[in-house]
mmCIF file of C-alpha atoms in Angstrom:
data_model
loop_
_atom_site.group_PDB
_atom_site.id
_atom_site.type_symbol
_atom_site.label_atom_id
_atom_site.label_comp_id
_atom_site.label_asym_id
_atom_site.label_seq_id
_atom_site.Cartn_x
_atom_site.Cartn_y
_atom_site.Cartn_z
ATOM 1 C CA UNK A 1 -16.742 -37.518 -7.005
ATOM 2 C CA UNK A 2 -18.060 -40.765 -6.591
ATOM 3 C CA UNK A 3 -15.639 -42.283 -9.571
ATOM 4 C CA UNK A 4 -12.877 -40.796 -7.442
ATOM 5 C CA UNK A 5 -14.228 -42.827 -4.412
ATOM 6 C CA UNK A 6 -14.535 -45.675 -5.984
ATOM 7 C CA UNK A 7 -11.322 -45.121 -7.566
ATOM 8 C CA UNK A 8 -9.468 -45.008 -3.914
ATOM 9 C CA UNK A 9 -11.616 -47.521 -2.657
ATOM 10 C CA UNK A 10 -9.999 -49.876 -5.468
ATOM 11 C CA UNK A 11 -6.848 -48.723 -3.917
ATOM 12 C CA UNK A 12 -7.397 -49.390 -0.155
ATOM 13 C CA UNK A 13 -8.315 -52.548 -1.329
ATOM 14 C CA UNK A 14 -5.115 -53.475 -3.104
ATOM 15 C CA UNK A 15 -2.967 -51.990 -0.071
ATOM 16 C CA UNK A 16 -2.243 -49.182 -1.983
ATOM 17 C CA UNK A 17 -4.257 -46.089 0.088
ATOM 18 C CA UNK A 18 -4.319 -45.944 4.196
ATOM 19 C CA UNK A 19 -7.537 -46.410 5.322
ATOM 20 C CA UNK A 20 -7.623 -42.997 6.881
ATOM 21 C CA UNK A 21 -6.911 -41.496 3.990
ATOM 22 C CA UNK A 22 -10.093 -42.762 2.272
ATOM 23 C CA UNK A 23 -12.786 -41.904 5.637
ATOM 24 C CA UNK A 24 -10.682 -38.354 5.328
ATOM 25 C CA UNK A 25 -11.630 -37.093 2.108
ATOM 26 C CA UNK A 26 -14.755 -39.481 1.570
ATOM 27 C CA UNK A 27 -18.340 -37.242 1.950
ATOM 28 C CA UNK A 28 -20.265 -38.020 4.067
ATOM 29 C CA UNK A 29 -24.121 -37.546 3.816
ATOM 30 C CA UNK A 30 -25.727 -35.324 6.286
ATOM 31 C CA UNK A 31 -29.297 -34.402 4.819
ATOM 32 C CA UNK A 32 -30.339 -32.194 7.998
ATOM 33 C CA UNK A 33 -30.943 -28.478 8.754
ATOM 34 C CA UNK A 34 -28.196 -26.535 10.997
ATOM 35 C CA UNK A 35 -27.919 -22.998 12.571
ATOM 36 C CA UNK A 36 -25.294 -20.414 11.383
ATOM 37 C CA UNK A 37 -23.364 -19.573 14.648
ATOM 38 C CA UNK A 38 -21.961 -16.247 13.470
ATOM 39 C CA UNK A 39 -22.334 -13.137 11.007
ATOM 40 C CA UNK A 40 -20.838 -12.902 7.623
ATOM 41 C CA UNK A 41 -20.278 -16.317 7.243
ATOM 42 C CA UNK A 42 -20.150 -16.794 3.651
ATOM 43 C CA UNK A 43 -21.374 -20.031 1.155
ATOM 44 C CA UNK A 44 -18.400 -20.452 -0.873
ATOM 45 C CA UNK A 45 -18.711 -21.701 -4.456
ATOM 46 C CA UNK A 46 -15.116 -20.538 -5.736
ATOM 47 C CA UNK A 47 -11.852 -20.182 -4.632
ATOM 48 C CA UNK A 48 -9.498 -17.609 -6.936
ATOM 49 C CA UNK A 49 -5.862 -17.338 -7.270
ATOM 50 C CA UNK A 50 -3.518 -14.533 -6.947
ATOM 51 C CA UNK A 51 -3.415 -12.757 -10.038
ATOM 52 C CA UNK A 52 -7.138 -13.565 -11.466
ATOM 53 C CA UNK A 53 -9.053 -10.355 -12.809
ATOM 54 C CA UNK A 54 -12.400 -9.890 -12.097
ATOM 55 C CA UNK A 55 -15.060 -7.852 -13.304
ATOM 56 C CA UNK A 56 -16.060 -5.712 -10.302
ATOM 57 C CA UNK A 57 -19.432 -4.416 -10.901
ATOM 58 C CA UNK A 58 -20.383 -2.988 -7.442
ATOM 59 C CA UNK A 59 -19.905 -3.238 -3.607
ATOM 60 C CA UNK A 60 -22.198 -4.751 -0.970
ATOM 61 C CA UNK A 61 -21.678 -5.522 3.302
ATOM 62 C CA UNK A 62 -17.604 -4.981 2.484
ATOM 63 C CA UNK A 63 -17.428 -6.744 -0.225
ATOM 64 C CA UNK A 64 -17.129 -6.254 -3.976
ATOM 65 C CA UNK A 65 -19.730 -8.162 -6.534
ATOM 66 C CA UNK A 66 -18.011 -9.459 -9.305
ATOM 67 C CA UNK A 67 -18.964 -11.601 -11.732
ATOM 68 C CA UNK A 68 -18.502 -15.580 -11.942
ATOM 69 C CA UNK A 69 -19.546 -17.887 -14.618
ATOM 70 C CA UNK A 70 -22.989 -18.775 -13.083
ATOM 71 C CA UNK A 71 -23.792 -15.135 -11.635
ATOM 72 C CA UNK A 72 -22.317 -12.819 -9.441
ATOM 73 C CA UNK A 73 -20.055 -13.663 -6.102
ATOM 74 C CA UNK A 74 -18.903 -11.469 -3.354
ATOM 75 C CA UNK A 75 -15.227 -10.882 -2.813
ATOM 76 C CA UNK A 76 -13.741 -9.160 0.664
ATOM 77 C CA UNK A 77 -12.777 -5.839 -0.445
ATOM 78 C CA UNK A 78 -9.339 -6.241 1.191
ATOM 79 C CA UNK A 79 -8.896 -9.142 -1.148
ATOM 80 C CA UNK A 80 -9.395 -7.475 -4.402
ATOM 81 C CA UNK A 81 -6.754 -4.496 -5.722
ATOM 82 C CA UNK A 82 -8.877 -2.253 -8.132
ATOM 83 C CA UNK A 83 -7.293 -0.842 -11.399
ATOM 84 C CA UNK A 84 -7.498 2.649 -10.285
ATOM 85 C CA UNK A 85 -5.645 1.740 -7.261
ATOM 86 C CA UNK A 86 -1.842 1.669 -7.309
ATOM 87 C CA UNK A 87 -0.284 -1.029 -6.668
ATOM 88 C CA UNK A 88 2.495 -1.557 -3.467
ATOM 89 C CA UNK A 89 6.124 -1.612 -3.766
ATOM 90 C CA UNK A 90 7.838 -4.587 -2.191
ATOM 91 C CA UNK A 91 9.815 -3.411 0.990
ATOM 92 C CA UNK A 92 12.401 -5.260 3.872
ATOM 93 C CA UNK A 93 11.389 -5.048 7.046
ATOM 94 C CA UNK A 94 11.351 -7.209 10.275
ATOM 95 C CA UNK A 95 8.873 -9.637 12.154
ATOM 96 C CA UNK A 96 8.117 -7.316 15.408
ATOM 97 C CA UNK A 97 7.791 -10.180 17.408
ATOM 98 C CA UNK A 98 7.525 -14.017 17.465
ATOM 99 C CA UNK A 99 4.960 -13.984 14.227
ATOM 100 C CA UNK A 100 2.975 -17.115 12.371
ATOM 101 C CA UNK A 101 3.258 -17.401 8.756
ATOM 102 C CA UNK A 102 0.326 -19.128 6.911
ATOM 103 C CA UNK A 103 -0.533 -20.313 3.241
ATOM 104 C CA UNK A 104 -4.083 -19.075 3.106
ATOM 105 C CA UNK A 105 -4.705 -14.673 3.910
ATOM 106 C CA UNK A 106 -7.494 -15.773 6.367
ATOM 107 C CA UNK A 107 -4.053 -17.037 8.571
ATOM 108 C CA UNK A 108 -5.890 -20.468 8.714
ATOM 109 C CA UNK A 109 -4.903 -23.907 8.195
ATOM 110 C CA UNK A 110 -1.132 -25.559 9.559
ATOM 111 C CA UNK A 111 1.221 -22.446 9.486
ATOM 112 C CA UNK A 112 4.375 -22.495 7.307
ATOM 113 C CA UNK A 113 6.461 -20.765 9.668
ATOM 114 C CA UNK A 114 6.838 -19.090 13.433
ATOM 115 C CA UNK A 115 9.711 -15.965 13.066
ATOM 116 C CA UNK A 116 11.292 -14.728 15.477
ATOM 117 C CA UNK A 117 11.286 -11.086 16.483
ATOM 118 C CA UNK A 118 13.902 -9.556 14.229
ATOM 119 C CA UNK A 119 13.409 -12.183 11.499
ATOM 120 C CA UNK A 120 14.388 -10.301 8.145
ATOM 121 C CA UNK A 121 11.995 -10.730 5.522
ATOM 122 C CA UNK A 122 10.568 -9.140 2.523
ATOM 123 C CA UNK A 123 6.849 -7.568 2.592
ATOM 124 C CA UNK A 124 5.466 -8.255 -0.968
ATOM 125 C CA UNK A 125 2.239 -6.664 -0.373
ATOM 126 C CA UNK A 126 -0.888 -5.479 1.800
ATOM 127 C CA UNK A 127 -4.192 -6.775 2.047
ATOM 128 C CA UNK A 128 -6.173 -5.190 4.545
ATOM 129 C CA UNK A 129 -5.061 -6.679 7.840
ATOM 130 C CA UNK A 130 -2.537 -8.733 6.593
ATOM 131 C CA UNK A 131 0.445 -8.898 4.736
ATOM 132 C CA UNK A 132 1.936 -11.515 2.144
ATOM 133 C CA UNK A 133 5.541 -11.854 2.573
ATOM 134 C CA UNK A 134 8.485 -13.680 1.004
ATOM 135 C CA UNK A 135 10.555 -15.388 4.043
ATOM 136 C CA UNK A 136 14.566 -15.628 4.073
ATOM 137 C CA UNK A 137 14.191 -19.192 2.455
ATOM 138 C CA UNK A 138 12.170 -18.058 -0.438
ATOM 139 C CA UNK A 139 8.879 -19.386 0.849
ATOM 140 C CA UNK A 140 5.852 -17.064 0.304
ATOM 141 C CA UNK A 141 2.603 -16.810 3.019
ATOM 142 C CA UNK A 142 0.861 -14.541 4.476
ATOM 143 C CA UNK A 143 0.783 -13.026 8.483
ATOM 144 C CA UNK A 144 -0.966 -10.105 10.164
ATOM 145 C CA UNK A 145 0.153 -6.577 9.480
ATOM 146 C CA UNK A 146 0.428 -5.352 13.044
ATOM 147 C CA UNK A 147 3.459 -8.387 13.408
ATOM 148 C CA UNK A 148 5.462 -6.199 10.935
ATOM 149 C CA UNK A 149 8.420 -3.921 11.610
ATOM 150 C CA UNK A 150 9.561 -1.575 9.644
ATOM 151 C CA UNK A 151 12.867 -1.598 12.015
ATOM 152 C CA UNK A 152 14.826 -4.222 14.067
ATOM 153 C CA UNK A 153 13.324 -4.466 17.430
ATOM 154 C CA UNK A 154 16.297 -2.094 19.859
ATOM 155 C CA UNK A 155 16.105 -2.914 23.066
ATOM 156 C CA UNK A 156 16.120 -0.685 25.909
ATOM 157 C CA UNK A 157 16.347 -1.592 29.500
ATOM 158 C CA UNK A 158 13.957 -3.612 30.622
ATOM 159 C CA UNK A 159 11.993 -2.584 27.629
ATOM 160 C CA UNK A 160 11.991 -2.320 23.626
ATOM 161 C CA UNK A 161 12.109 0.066 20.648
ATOM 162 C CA UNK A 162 11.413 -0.139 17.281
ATOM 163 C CA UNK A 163 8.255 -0.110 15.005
ATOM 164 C CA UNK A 164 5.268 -2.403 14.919
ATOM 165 C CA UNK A 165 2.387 -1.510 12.564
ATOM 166 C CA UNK A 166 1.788 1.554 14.591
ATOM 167 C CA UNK A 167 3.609 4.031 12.684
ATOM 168 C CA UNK A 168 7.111 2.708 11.232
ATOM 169 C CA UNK A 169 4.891 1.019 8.402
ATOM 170 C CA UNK A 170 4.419 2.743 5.080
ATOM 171 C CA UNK A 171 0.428 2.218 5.526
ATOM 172 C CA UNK A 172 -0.383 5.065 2.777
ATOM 173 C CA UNK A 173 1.184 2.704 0.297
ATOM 174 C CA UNK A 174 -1.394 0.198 0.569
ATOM 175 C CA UNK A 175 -5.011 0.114 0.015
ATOM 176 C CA UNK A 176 -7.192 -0.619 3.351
ATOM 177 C CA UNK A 177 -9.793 -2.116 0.805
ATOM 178 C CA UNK A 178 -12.624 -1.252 3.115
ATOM 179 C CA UNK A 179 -11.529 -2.430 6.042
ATOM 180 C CA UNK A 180 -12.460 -0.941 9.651
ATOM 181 C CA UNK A 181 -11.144 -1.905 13.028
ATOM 182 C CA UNK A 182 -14.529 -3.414 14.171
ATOM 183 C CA UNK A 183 -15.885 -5.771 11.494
ATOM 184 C CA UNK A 184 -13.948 -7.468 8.986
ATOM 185 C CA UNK A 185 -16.472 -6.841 6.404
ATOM 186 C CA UNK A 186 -17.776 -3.312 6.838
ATOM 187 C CA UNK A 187 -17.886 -0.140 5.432
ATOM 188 C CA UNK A 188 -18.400 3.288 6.195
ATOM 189 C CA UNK A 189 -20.024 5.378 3.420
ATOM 190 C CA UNK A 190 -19.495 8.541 3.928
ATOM 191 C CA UNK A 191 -22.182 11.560 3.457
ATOM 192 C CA UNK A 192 -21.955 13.084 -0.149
ATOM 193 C CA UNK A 193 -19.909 10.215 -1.101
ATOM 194 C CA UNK A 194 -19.919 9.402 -4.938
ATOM 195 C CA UNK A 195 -21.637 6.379 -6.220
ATOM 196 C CA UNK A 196 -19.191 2.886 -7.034
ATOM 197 C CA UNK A 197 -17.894 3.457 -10.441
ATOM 198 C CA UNK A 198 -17.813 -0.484 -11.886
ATOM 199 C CA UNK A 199 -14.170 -1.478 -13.260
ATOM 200 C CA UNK A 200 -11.742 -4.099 -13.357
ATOM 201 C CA UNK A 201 -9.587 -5.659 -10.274
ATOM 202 C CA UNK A 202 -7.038 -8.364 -9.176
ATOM 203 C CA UNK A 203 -7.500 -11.144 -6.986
ATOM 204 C CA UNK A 204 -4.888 -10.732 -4.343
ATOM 205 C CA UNK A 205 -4.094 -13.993 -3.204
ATOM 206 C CA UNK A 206 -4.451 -17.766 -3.678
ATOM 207 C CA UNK A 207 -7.507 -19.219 -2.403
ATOM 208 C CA UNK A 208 -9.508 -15.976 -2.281
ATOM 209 C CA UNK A 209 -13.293 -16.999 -1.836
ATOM 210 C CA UNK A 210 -16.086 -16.419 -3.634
ATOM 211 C CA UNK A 211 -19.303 -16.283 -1.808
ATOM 212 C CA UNK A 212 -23.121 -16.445 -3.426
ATOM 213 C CA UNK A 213 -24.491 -15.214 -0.060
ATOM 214 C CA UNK A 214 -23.272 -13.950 2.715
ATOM 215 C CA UNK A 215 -25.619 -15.645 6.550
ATOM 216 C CA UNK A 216 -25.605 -14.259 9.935
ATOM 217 C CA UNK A 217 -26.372 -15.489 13.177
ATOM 218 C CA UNK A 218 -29.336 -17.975 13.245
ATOM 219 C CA UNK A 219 -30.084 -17.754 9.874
ATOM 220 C CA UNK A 220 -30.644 -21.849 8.917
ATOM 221 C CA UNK A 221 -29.000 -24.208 6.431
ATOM 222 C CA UNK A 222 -29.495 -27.334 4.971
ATOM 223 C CA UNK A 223 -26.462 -29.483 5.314
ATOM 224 C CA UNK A 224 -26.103 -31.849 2.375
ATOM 225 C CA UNK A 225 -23.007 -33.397 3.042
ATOM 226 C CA UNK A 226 -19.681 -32.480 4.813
ATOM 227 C CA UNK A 227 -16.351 -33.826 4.154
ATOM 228 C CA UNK A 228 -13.793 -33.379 6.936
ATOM 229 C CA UNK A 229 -14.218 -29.976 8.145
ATOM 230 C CA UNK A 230 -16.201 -28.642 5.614
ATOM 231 C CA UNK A 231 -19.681 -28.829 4.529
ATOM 232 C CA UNK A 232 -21.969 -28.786 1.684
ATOM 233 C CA UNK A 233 -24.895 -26.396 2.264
ATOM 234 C CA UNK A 234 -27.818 -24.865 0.732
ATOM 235 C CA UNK A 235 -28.850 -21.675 1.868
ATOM 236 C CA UNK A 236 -32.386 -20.972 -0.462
ATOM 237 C CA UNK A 237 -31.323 -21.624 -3.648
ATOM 238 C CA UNK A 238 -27.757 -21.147 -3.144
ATOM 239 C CA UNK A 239 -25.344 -24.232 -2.686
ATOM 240 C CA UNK A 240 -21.864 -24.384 -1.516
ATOM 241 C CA UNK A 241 -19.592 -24.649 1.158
ATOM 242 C CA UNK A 242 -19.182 -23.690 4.627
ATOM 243 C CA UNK A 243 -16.891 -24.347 7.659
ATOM 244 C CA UNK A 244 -18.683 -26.772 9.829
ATOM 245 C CA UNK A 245 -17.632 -25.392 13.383
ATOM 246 C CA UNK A 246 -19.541 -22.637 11.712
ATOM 247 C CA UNK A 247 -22.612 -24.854 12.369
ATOM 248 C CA UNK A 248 -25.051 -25.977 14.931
ATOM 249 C CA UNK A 249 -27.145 -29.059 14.219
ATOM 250 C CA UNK A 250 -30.523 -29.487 16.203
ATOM 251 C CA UNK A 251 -29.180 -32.484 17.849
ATOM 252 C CA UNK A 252 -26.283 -31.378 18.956
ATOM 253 C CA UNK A 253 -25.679 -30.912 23.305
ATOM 254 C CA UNK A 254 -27.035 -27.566 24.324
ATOM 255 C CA UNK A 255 -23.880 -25.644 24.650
ATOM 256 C CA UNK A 256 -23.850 -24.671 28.283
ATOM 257 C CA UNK A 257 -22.744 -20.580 28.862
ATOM 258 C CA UNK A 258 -19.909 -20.751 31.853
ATOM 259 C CA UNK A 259 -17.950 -17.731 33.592
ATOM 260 C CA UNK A 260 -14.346 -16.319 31.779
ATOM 261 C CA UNK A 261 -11.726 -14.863 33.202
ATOM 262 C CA UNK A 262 -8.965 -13.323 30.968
ATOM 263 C CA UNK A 263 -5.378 -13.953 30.617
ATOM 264 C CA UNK A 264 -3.186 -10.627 30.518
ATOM 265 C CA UNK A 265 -3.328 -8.899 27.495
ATOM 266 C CA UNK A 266 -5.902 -11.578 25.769
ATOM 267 C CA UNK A 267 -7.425 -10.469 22.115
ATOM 268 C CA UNK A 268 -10.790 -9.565 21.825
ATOM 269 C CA UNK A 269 -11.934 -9.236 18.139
ATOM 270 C CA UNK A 270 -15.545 -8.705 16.933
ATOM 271 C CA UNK A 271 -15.390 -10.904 13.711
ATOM 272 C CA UNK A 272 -15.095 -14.644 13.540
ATOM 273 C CA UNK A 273 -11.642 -15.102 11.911
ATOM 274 C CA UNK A 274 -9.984 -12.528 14.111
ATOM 275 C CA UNK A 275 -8.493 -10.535 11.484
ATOM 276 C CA UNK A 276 -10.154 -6.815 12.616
ATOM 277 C CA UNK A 277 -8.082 -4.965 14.965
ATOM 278 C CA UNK A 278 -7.968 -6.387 18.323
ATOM 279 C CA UNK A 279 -8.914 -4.868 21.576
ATOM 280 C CA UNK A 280 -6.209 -5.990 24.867
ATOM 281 C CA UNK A 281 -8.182 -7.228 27.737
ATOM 282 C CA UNK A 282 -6.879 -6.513 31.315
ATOM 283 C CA UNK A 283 -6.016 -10.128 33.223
ATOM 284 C CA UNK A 284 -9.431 -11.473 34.587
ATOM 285 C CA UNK A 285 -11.626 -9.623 32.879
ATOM 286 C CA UNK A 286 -14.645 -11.327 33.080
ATOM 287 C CA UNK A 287 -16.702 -12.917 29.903
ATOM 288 C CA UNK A 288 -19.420 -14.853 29.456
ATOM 289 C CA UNK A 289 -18.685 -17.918 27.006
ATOM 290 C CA UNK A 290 -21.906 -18.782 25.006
ATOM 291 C CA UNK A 291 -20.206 -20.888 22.095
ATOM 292 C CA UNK A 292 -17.204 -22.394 20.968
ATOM 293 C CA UNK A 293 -16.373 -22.269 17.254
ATOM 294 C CA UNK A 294 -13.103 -24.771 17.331
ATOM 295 C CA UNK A 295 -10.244 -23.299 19.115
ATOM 296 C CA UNK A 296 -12.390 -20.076 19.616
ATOM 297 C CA UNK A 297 -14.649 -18.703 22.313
ATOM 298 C CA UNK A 298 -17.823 -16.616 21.745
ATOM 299 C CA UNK A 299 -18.137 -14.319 24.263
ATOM 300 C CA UNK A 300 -21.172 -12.150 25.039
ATOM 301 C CA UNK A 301 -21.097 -8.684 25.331
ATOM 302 C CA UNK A 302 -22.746 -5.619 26.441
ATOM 303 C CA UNK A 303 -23.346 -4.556 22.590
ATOM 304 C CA UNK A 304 -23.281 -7.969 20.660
ATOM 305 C CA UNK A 305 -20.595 -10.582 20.984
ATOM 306 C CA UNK A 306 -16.706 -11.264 20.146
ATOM 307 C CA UNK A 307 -13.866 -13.819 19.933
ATOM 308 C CA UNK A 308 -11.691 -14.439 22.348
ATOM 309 C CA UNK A 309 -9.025 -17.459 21.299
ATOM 310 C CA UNK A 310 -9.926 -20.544 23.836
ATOM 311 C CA UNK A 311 -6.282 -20.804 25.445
ATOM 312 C CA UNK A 312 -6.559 -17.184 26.434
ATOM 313 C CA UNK A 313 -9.602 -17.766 29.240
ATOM 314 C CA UNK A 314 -9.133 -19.257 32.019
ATOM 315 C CA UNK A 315 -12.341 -20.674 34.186
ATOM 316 C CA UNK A 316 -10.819 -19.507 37.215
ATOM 317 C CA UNK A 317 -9.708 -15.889 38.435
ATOM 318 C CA UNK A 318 -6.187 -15.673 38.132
ATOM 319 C CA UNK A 319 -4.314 -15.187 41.545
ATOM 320 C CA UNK A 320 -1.617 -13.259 41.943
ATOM 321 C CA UNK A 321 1.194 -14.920 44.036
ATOM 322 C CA UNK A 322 2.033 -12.260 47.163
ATOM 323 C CA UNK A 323 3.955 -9.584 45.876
ATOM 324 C CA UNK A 324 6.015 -11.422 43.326
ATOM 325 C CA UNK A 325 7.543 -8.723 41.228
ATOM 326 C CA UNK A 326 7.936 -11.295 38.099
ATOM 327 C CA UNK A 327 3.778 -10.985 38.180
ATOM 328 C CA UNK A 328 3.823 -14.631 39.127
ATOM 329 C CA UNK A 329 0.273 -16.061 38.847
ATOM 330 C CA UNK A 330 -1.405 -19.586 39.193
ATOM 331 C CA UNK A 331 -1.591 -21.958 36.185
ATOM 332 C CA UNK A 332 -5.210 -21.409 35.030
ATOM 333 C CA UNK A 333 -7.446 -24.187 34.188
ATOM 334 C CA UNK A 334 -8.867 -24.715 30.657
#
């Protein structure tokens, strides 16, 4: 690391590197404790590619153990395809809506592509909540199952037919790989159920991640470095990476907890990167924001907390505008 800093320092020097691409990638030291903000965040020390087997040698919080080079990681279950589970037939079928297309199955990072409903496209296979698809151009990424038709969109009237995710997709050909519509990494064991039987598996996708340990809310790290977004942690004796709008440093402002209101029809979701099934909200529905985690709002709730995305709360009630039969409303304020 440091020869490669060096090295692009030479280069900035001789013209040859912008400046911002140097203060971008250069670490920067830290050397301070931080809270976790959320559960199952995990401490990354491997990313895998589509196609890498694993050892899988148990499961644990909805996730499989497999083994690394330096000891054992945990994989998302919806990210690994066992060898006693068959694997899904590619299929055509349509984007139910206006849909984002991603490189990275967490949907994160600058999408590849926004298709419009009816967009034909090939589904190449399930993970979980999400689906990895090959676009009309030949590009590959990856977008949320529920986006997914298995027909073209008819319309009818004033309103639409056709299948979403809720029943025109071949769901039984795909493994759910322990996925549940609350939290992105449980499971439900079931009474009388058989114990794991170790085996082999395949990674299902690029930049699958490894974790050593899985944190949860207020558990505390210390922050070696970050670099960009992202920061080097140790959590006990484990070290590697995290998200740093995962993060809380003692010094930062006090967030201050304000009054919600709900757009129509806003996602609530009870993990972090929004990839469990969603629950609709009725327009101003009230929440209580006690965080921020980038473009994301924490909201509490009367059993724990959720995730409501930022641009879907307004901070005023929404007013309806007389009888308006369009459902006219005021511009909220963000």
């Amino acid at each position: 690391m440091k020869r490669m800093l060096c090295w692009m320092l030479a280069l900035l020097l001789l013209g040859l590197v912008p400046a911002a691409a140097v203060a971008e990638d250069a670490p920067v030291p830290v050397e301070k404790d931080a809270t976790v903000l959320v559960d199952q965040a995990g401490v990354a020390v491997k990313t895998f590619a589509r196609g890498d087997r694993v050892n899988v040698k148990d499961l644990r919080d909805g996730c499989y153990v497999v083994e690394g080079e330096s000891g054992d990681l945990l994989v998302e279950m919806w990210l690994v395809r066992l060898d006693s589970e068959a694997a899904a037939a590619p299929f055509t079928a349509y984007a139910g809506g206006n849909i984002d297309v991603f490189p990275s199955p967490y949907l994160e990072g600058e999408k590849l592509a926004t298709l419009y409903m009816n967009t034909l496209l090939t589904v190449e296979d399930r993970l979980g909540p999400v689906m990895r698809v090959t676009m009309m151009d030949g590009r590959v990424g990856y977008t949320l199952a529920s986006g997914i038709s298995m027909s073209p969109i008819q319309y009818n009237g004033g309103g639409s037919s056709g299948g979403s995710d809720g029943g025109d997709i071949p769901i039984g050909n795909f493994g759910s790989g322990g996925l549940t519509v609350v939290r992105l990494l449980s499971t439900v064991r079931q009474e009388n159920e058989q114990p794991f039987a170790p085996g082999s598996g395949t990674i299902l996708a690029d930049g699958a991640e490894g974790y050593v340990v899985l944190l949860n809310r207020g558990d505390t790290v210390f922050v070696k470095e970050k670099t960009g977004s992202i920061c080097t942690v140790q959590a006990g004796e484990a070290v590697g990476i995290m998200p740093l709008r995962l993060l809380a440093f003692a010094d930062d402002p006090a967030y201050e907890a304000w009054d919600g209101f709900a757009l129509g029809n806003a996602p609530l979701h009870r993990h972090w990167r929004m990839l469990d099934e969603e629950k609709k909200l009725m327009m101003n529905t009230k929440l209580l924001v006690i965080g921020e985690i980038g473009k994301i709002c924490m909201v509490q709730l009367e059993d724990g907390y959720g995730f409501v995305p930022l641009d879907k709360i307004s901070r005023t009630m929404i007013v309806y505008n007389g009888g308006d039969s369009s459902g006219g409303w005021t511009d909220p304020v963000l």
